[in-house]
Coordinates of C-alpha atoms and ligand atoms in Angstrom, one line a residue:
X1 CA -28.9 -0.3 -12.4
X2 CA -28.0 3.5 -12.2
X3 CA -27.3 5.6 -9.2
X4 CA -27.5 9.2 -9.1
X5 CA -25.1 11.3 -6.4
X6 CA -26.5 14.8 -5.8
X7 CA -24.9 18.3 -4.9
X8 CA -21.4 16.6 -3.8
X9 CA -18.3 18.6 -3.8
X10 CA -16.2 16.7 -6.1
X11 CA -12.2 16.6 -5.5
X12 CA -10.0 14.9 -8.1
X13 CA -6.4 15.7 -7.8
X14 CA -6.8 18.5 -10.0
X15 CA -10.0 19.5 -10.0
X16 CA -12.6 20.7 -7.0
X17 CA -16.0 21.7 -7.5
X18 CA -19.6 20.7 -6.7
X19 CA -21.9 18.5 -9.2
X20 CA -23.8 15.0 -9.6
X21 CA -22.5 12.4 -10.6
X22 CA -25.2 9.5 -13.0
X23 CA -23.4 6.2 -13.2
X24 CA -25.4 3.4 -15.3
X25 CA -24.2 -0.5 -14.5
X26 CA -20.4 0.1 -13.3
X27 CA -19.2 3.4 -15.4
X28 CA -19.7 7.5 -14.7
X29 CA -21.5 8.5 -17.8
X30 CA -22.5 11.9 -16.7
X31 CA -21.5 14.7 -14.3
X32 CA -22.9 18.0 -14.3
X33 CA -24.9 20.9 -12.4
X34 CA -28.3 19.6 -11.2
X35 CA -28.7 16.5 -13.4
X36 CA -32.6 15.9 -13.9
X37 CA -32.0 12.2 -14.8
X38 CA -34.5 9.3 -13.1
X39 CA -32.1 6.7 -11.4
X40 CA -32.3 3.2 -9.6
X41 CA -31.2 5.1 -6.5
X42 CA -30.2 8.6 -5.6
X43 CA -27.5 9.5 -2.6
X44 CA -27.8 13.8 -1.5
X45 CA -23.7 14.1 -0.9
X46 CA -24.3 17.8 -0.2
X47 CA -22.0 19.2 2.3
X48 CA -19.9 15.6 1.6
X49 CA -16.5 15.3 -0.8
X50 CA -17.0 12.7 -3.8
X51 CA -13.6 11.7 -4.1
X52 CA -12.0 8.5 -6.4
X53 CA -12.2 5.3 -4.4
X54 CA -8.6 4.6 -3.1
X55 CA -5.7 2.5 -4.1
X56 CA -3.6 0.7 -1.9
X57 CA -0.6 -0.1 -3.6
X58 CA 1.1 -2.7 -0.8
X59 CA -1.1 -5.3 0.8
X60 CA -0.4 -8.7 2.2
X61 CA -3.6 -11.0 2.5
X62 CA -3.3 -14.2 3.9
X63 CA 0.4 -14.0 3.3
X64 CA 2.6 -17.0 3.9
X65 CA 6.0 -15.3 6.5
X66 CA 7.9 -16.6 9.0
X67 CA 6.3 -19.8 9.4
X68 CA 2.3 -18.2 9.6
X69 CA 0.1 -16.4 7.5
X70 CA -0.9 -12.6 7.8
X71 CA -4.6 -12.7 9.3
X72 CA -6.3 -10.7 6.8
X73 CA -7.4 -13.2 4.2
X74 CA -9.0 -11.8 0.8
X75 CA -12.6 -11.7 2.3
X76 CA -11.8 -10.0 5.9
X77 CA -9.3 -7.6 4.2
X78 CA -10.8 -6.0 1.2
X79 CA -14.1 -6.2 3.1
X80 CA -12.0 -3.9 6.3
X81 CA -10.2 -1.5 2.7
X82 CA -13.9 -1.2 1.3
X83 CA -15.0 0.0 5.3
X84 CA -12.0 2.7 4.4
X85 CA -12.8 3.7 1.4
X86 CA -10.0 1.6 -0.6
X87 CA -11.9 0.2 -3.7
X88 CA -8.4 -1.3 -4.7
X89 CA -5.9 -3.2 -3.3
X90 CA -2.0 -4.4 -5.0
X91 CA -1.1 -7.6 -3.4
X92 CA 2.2 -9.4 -3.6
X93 CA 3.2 -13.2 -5.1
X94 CA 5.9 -14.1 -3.5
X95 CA 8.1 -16.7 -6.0
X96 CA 9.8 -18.8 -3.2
X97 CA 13.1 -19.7 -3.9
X98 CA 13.7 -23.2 -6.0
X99 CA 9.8 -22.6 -7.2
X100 CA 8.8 -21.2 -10.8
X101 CA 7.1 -17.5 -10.9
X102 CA 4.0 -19.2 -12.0
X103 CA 3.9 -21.5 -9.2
X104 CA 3.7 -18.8 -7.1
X105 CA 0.9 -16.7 -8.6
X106 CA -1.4 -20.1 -9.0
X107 CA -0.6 -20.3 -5.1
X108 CA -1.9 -16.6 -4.4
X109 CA -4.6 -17.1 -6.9
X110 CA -5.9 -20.0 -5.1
X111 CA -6.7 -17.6 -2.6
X112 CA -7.8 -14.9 -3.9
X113 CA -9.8 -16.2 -6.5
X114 CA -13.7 -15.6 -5.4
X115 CA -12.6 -14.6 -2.3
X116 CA -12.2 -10.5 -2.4
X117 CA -15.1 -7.7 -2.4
X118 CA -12.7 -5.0 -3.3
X119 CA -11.1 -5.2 -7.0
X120 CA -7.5 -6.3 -6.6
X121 CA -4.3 -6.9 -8.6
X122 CA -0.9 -8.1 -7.8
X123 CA 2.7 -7.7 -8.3
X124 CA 5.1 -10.2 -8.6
X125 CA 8.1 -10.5 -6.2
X126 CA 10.8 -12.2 -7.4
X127 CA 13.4 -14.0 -4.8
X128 CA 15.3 -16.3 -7.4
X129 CA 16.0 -15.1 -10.2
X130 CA 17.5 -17.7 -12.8
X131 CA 17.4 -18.6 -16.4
X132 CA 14.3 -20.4 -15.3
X133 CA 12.8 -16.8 -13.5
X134 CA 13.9 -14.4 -16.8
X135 CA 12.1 -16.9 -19.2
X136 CA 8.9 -16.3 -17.2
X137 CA 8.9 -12.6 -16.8
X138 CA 7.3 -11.8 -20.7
X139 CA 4.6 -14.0 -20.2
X140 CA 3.6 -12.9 -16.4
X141 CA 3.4 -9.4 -17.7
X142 CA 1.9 -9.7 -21.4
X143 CA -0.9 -12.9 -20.3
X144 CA -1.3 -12.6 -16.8
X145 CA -1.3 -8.8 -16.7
X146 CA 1.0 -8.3 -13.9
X147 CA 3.9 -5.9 -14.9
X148 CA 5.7 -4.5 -11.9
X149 CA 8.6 -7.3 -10.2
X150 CA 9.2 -6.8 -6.4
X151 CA 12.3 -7.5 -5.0
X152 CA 13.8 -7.4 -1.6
X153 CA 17.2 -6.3 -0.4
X154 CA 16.7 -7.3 2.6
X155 CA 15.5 -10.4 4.6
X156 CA 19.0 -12.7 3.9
X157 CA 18.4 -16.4 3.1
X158 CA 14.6 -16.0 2.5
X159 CA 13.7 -13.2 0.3
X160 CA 16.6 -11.3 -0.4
X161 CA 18.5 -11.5 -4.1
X162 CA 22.1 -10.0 -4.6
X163 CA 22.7 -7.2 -6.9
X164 CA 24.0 -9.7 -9.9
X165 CA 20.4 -10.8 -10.0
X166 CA 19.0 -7.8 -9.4
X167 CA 20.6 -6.1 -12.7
X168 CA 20.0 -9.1 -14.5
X169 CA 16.1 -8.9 -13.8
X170 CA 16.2 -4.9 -14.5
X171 CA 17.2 -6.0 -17.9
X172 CA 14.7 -8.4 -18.3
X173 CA 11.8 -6.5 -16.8
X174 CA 12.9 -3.5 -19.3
X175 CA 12.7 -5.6 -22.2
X176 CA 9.4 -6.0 -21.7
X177 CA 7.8 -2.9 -20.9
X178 CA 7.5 -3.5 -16.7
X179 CA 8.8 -1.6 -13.3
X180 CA 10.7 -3.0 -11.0
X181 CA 10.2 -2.2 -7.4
X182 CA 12.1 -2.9 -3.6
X183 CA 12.0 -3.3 -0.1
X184 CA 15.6 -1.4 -0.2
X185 CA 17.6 -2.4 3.3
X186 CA 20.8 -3.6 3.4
X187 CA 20.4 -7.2 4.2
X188 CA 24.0 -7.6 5.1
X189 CA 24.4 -5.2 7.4
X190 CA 21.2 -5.8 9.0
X191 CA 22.1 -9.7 9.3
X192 CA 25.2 -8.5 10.8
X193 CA 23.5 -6.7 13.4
X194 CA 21.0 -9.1 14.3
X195 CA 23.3 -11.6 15.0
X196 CA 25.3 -9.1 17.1
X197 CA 22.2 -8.4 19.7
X198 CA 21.2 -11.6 19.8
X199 CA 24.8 -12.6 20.6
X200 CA 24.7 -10.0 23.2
X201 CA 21.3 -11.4 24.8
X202 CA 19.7 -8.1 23.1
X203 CA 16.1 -10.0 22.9
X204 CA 13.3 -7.8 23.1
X205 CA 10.9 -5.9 20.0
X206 CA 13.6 -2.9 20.7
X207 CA 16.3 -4.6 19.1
X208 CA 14.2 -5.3 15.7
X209 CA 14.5 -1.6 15.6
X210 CA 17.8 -1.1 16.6
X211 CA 18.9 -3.7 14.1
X212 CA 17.8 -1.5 10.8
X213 CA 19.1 2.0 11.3
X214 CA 18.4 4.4 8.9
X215 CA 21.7 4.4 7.2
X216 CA 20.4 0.7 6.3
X217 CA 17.2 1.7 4.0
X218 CA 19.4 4.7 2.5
X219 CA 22.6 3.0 1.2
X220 CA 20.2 0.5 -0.2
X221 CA 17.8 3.4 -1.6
X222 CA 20.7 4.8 -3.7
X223 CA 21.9 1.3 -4.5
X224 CA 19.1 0.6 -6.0
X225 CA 18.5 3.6 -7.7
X226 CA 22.2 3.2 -9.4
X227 CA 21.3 -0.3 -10.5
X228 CA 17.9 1.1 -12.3
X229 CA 19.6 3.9 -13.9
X230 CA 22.5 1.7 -15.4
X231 CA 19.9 -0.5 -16.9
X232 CA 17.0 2.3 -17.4
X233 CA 14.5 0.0 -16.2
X234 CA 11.2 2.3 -14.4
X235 CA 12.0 2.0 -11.0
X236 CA 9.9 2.1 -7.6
X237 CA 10.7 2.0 -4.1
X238 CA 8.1 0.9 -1.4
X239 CA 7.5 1.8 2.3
X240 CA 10.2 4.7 2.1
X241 CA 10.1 6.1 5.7
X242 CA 13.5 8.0 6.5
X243 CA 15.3 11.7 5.4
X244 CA 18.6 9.8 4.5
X245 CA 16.7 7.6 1.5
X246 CA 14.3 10.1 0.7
X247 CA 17.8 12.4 0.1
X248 CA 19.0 9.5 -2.7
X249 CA 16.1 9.9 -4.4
X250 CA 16.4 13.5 -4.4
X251 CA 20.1 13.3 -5.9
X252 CA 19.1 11.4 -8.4
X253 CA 16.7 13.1 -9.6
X254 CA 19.6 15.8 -10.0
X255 CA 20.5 13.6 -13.1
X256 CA 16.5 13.7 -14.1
X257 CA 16.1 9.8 -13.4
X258 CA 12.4 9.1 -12.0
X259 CA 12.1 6.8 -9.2
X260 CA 8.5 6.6 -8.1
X261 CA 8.6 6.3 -4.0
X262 CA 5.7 5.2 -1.6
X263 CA 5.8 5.4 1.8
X264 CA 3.1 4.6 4.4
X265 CA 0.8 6.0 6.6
X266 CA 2.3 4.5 9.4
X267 CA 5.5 6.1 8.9
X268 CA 3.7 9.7 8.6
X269 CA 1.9 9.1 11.9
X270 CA 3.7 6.7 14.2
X271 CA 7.0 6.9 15.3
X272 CA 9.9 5.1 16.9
X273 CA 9.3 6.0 20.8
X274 CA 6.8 3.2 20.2
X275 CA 9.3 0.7 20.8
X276 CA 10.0 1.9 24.3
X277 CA 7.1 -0.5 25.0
X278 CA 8.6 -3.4 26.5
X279 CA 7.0 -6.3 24.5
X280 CA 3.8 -4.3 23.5
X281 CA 6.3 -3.0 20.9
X282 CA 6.2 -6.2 19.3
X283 CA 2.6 -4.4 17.4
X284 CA 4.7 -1.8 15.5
X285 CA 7.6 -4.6 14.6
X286 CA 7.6 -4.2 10.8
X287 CA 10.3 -4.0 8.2
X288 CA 11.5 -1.4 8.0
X289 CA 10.9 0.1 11.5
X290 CA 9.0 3.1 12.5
X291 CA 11.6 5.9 12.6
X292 CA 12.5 9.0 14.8
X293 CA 9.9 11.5 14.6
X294 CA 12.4 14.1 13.0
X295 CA 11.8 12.0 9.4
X296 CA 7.9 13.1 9.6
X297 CA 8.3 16.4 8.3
X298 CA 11.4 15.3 5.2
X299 CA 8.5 13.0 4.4
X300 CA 5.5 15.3 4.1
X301 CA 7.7 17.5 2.6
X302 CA 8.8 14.8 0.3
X303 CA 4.8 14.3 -0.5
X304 CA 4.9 17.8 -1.6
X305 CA 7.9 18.4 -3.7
X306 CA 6.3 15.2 -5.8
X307 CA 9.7 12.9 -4.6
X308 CA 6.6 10.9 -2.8
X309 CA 4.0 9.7 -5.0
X310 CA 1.8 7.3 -3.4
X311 CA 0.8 6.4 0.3
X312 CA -0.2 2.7 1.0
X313 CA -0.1 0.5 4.7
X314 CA 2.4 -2.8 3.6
X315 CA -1.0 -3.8 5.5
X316 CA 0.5 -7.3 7.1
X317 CA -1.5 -8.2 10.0
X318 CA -0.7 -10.5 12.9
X319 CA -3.3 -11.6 15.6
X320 CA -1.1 -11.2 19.3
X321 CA -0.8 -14.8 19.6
X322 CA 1.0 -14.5 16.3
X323 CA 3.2 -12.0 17.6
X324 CA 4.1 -13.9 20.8
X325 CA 6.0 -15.9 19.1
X326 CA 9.0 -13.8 19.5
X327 CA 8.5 -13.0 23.3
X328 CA 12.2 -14.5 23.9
X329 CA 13.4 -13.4 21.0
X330 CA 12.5 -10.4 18.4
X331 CA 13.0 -12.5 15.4
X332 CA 10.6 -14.1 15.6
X333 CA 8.2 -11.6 15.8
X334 CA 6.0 -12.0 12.5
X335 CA 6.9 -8.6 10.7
X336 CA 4.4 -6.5 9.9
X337 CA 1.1 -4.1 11.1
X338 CA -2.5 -4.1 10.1
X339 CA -3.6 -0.6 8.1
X340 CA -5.9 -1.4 5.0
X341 CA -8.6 0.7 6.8
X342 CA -7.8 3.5 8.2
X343 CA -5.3 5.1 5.2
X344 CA -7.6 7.2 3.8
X345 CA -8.8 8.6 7.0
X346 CA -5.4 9.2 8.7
X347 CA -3.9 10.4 6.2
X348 CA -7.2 13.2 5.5
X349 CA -7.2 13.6 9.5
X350 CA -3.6 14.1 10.1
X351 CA -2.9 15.9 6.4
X352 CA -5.6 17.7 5.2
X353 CA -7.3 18.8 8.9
X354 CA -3.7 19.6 9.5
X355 CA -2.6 21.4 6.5
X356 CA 0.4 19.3 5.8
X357 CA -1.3 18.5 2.1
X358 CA -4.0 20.1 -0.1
X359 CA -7.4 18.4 -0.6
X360 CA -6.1 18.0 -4.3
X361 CA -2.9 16.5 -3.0
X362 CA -4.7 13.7 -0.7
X363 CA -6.6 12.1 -3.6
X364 CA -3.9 12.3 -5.5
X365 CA -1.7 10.2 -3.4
X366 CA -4.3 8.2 -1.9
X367 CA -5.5 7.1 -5.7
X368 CA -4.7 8.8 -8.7
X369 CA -0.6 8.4 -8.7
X370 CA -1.2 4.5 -7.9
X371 CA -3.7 4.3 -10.7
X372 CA -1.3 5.8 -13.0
X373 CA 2.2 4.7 -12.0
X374 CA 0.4 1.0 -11.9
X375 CA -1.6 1.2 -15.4
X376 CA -5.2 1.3 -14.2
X377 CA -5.4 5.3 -15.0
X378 CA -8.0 6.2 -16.2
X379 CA -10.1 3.0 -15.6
X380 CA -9.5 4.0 -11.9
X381 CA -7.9 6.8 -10.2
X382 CA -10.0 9.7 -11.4
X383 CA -14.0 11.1 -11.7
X384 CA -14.4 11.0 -15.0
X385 CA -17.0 10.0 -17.6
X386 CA -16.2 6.4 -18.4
X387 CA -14.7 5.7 -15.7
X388 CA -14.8 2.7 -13.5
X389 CA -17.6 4.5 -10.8
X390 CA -15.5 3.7 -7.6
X391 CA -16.4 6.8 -5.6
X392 CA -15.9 7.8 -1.9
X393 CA -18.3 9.7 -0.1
X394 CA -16.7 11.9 2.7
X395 CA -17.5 13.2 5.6
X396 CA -15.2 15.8 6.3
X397 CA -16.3 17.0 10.1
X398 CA -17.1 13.6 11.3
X399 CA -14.7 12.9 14.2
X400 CA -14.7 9.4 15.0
X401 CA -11.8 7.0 17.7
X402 CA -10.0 4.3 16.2
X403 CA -10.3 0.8 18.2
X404 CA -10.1 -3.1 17.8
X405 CA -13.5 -3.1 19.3
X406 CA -14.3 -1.2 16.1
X407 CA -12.7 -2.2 12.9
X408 CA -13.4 -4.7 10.7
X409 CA -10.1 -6.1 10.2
X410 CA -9.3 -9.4 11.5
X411 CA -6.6 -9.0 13.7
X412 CA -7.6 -8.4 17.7
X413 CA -5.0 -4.8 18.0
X414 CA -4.8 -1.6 16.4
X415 CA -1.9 0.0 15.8
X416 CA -3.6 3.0 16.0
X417 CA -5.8 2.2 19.8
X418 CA -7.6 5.3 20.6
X419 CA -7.3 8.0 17.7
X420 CA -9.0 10.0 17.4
X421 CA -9.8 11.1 13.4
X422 CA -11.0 13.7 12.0
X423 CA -13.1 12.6 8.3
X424 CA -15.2 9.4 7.8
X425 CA -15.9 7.4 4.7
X426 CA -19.8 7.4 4.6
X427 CA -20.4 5.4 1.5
X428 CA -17.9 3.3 -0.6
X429 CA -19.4 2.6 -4.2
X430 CA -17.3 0.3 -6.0
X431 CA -18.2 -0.3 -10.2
X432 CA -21.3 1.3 -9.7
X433 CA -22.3 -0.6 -6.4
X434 CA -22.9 0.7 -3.1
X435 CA -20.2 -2.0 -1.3
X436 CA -20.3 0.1 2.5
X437 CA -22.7 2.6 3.2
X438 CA -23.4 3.9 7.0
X439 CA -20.9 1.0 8.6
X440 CA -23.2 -2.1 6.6
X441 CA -21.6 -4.1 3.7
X442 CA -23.9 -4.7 0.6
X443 CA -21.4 -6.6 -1.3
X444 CA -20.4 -10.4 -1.0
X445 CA -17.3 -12.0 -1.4
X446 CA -16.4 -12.4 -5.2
X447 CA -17.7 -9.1 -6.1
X448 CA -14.4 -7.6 -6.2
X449 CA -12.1 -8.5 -9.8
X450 CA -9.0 -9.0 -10.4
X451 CA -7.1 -6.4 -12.9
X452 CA -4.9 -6.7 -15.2
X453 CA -2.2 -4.2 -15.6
X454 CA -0.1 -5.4 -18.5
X455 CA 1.3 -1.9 -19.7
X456 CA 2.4 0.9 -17.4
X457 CA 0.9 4.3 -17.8
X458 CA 4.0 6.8 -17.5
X459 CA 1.5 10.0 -17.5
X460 CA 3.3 11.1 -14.6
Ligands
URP1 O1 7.2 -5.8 8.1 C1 6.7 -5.9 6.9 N1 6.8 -4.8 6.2 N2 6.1 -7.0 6.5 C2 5.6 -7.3 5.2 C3 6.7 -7.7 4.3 C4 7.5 -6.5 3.8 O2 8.7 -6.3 4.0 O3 6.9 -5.6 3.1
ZN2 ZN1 9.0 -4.7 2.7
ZN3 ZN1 5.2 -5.3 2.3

């Protein structure tokens, strides 16, 4: 098969000019001014961007938490990230303590396995880390190709691991050529404050929020920053969403250590008044919370001054039922928010349209920084003969309203009820295949593969 894309204006993160594009089975093997070239099928993309399909570097599908599962299995979610132009998702195994790091990732592949239409890869979280845990970590990077560990400072007596472990797993990771990466909140102090409200009768979604205060996420930013330079292990922190942690990452940097950070789109576009909502709050309960407005701009501007790399949703749906478990009490509100299809277009809408970020800048944080800090670059990532052809055909003028009533994820809210966007994805092609073209689906589930990423790429 071979598909020809005509008179596009193609946007890479460096580059921005208008071209075709000739892709034969799943690879770009030409690009250049008015190809004459027969083709399988032809797309005109004038007056439309060609950019590289996006990453999403932090997704939970079908995720076991709190006692349920996230909504979005592997079909319903990378069919909803292929609808939004992500051509790849990064999902987490979650080890659960007691239980081997291989357990968990037959688990996850049980799932996934057949199931997704976008390409996918995970990264491995690691909750217990023993003798047991350290004498799997070689083998889960070199033969199963997954090479960045997630931990979690946070989430006491489920998730969390103390810093002993946490240096000890540094060392490991290092040893064998991974990153490790963190949900960095102080689990302490946020267990400490959670007990407090609820001690005081302090029961409603507001109280999730007023439990993690910034001060939380940035003592355990620079914690963890400290613990990677000691041991020099790459480091990466996800969903960064405050001024205060953003500001350790900055200081360290003063010292030239690299800490990749990732924040997400909800944090650049939703903000804490949210939780002013009496129990409709319980829709934006995720950890960490959305913050004060104020920590918008310190994170554009972070996006900018290249202390942000990469934008992703921590996409971890709940249906309302789900959510309702908590009506008496916040925690038990299933944490989390459903994303995986609208990053691309909020973050075009509310950064390009409003000249927050360059063009170049979007598709670099929307794709090319995941694909390289994660080891797909420049399989994925970029346009670029030989290239895995996962391409994104833009509309930028289209306006279009976000709704339940519209998406295709499976969860019955939308954090995002009646926004109005500016920029729609027109056609997804993933390896050389239209998947999503004019709101219909072409591919089926099992189309999308699982990568391996068993060296990191540090072209950055
Ligand atoms: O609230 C969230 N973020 N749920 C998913 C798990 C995590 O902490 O990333
Ligand atoms: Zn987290
Ligand atoms: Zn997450």
């Amino acid at each position: 098969m071979s598909l020809l894309i005509k008179n596009g204006r193609i946007v890479t993160a460096s580059d921005d000019y208008v071209a075709d594009i000739f892709i034969e089975a799943d690879k770009i093997t030409t690009i250049g001014k008015n190809l004459d070239m027969k083709a399988d099928q032809v797309i005109d993309a004038k007056n439309k961007l060609v950019i590289p399909g996006g990453i999403d570097p932090h997704v939970h599908l079908e995720m076991p938490f709190m006692g349920t599962f996230s909504s979005d299995n592997y079909e319903t979610g990378t069919r909803a990230a292929l609808f939004g132009g992500t051509t790849m998702v990064i999902d987490f195994v979650i080890q659960s303590q007691g239980n081997s790091l291989h357990a968990a990732l037959a688990e996850w592949q049980g799932r996934s396995d057949g199931n997704a239409l976008s390409d996918y890869s995970f990264h491995m979280a690691v909750t217990d880390f023993n003798e047991d845990t350290k004498a799997e970590i070689k083998d889960i990077i070199e033969v199963e190709g997954i090479s960045s560990f997630k931990t979690f400072m946070a989430y006491k007596g489920s998730l969390m691991i103390d810093d002993r472990q946490m240096v000890g797993l540094m060392d490991e990771v290092k040893k064998h050529g991974g990153m490790v990466s963190v949900h960095a909140t102080n689990g302490d102090i946020i267990d400490y404050l959670v007990a407090t409200n609820k001690s005081e009768g302090n029961l409603s979604p507001l109280y999730h929020y007023l439990s993690q205060p910034e001060i939380t996420e940035s003592e355990a930013t620079g914690r963890f920053a400290d613990m990677a330079y000691h041991t020099g292990v790459p480091a990466y922190v996800v969903h960064l969403t405050c001024e205060g942690a953003l500001n350790k990452i900055r200081e360290v940097a003063k010292r030239n250590q690299k800490v990749f950070v990732e924040t997400c789109i909800q944090y650049l576009t939703l903000d804490a008044s949210l939780y002013e909502r009496g129990f409709e709050a319980a829709k934006w309960v995720m950890s960490p919370p959305l913050r004060e407005k104020r920590n918008q701009a310190g994170l554009w501007a972070g996006i900018n001054q290249n202390l942000i790399q990469t934008i992703a949703t921590d996409h971890c749906p709940f249906m309302w039922e789900q959510k309702k478990k908590g009506e008496n009490d916040f925690t038990k509100i299933p944490n989390g928010q459903p994303g995986i299809e609208h990053r691309m277009e909020l973050l075009y809408s509310e950064g390009v349209c409003k000249e927050k970020i360059s063009l170049n800048k979007f598709v670099e944080i929307s794709s090319t920084n995941s694909a390289k800090i994660f080891g797909v670059f420049p399989q994925k990532g970029c346009i670029a003969v030989g290239s895995d052809a996962d391409l994104v055909i833009f509309d930028p003028n289209e306006k279009h309203v976000i709704s339940a009533k519209t998406h295709h994820m499976n969860v019955d809210y939308s954090a995002w009820e009646g926004c109005e966007v500016t920029g729609k994805c027109k056609t997804t092609i993933l390896r050389g295949k239209i998947a999503v073209h004019e709101n219909k689906v072409f591919v089926e589930k099992g189309y999308g593969k699982f990568v391996k990423r068993n060296k990191l790429s540090s072209v950055i």
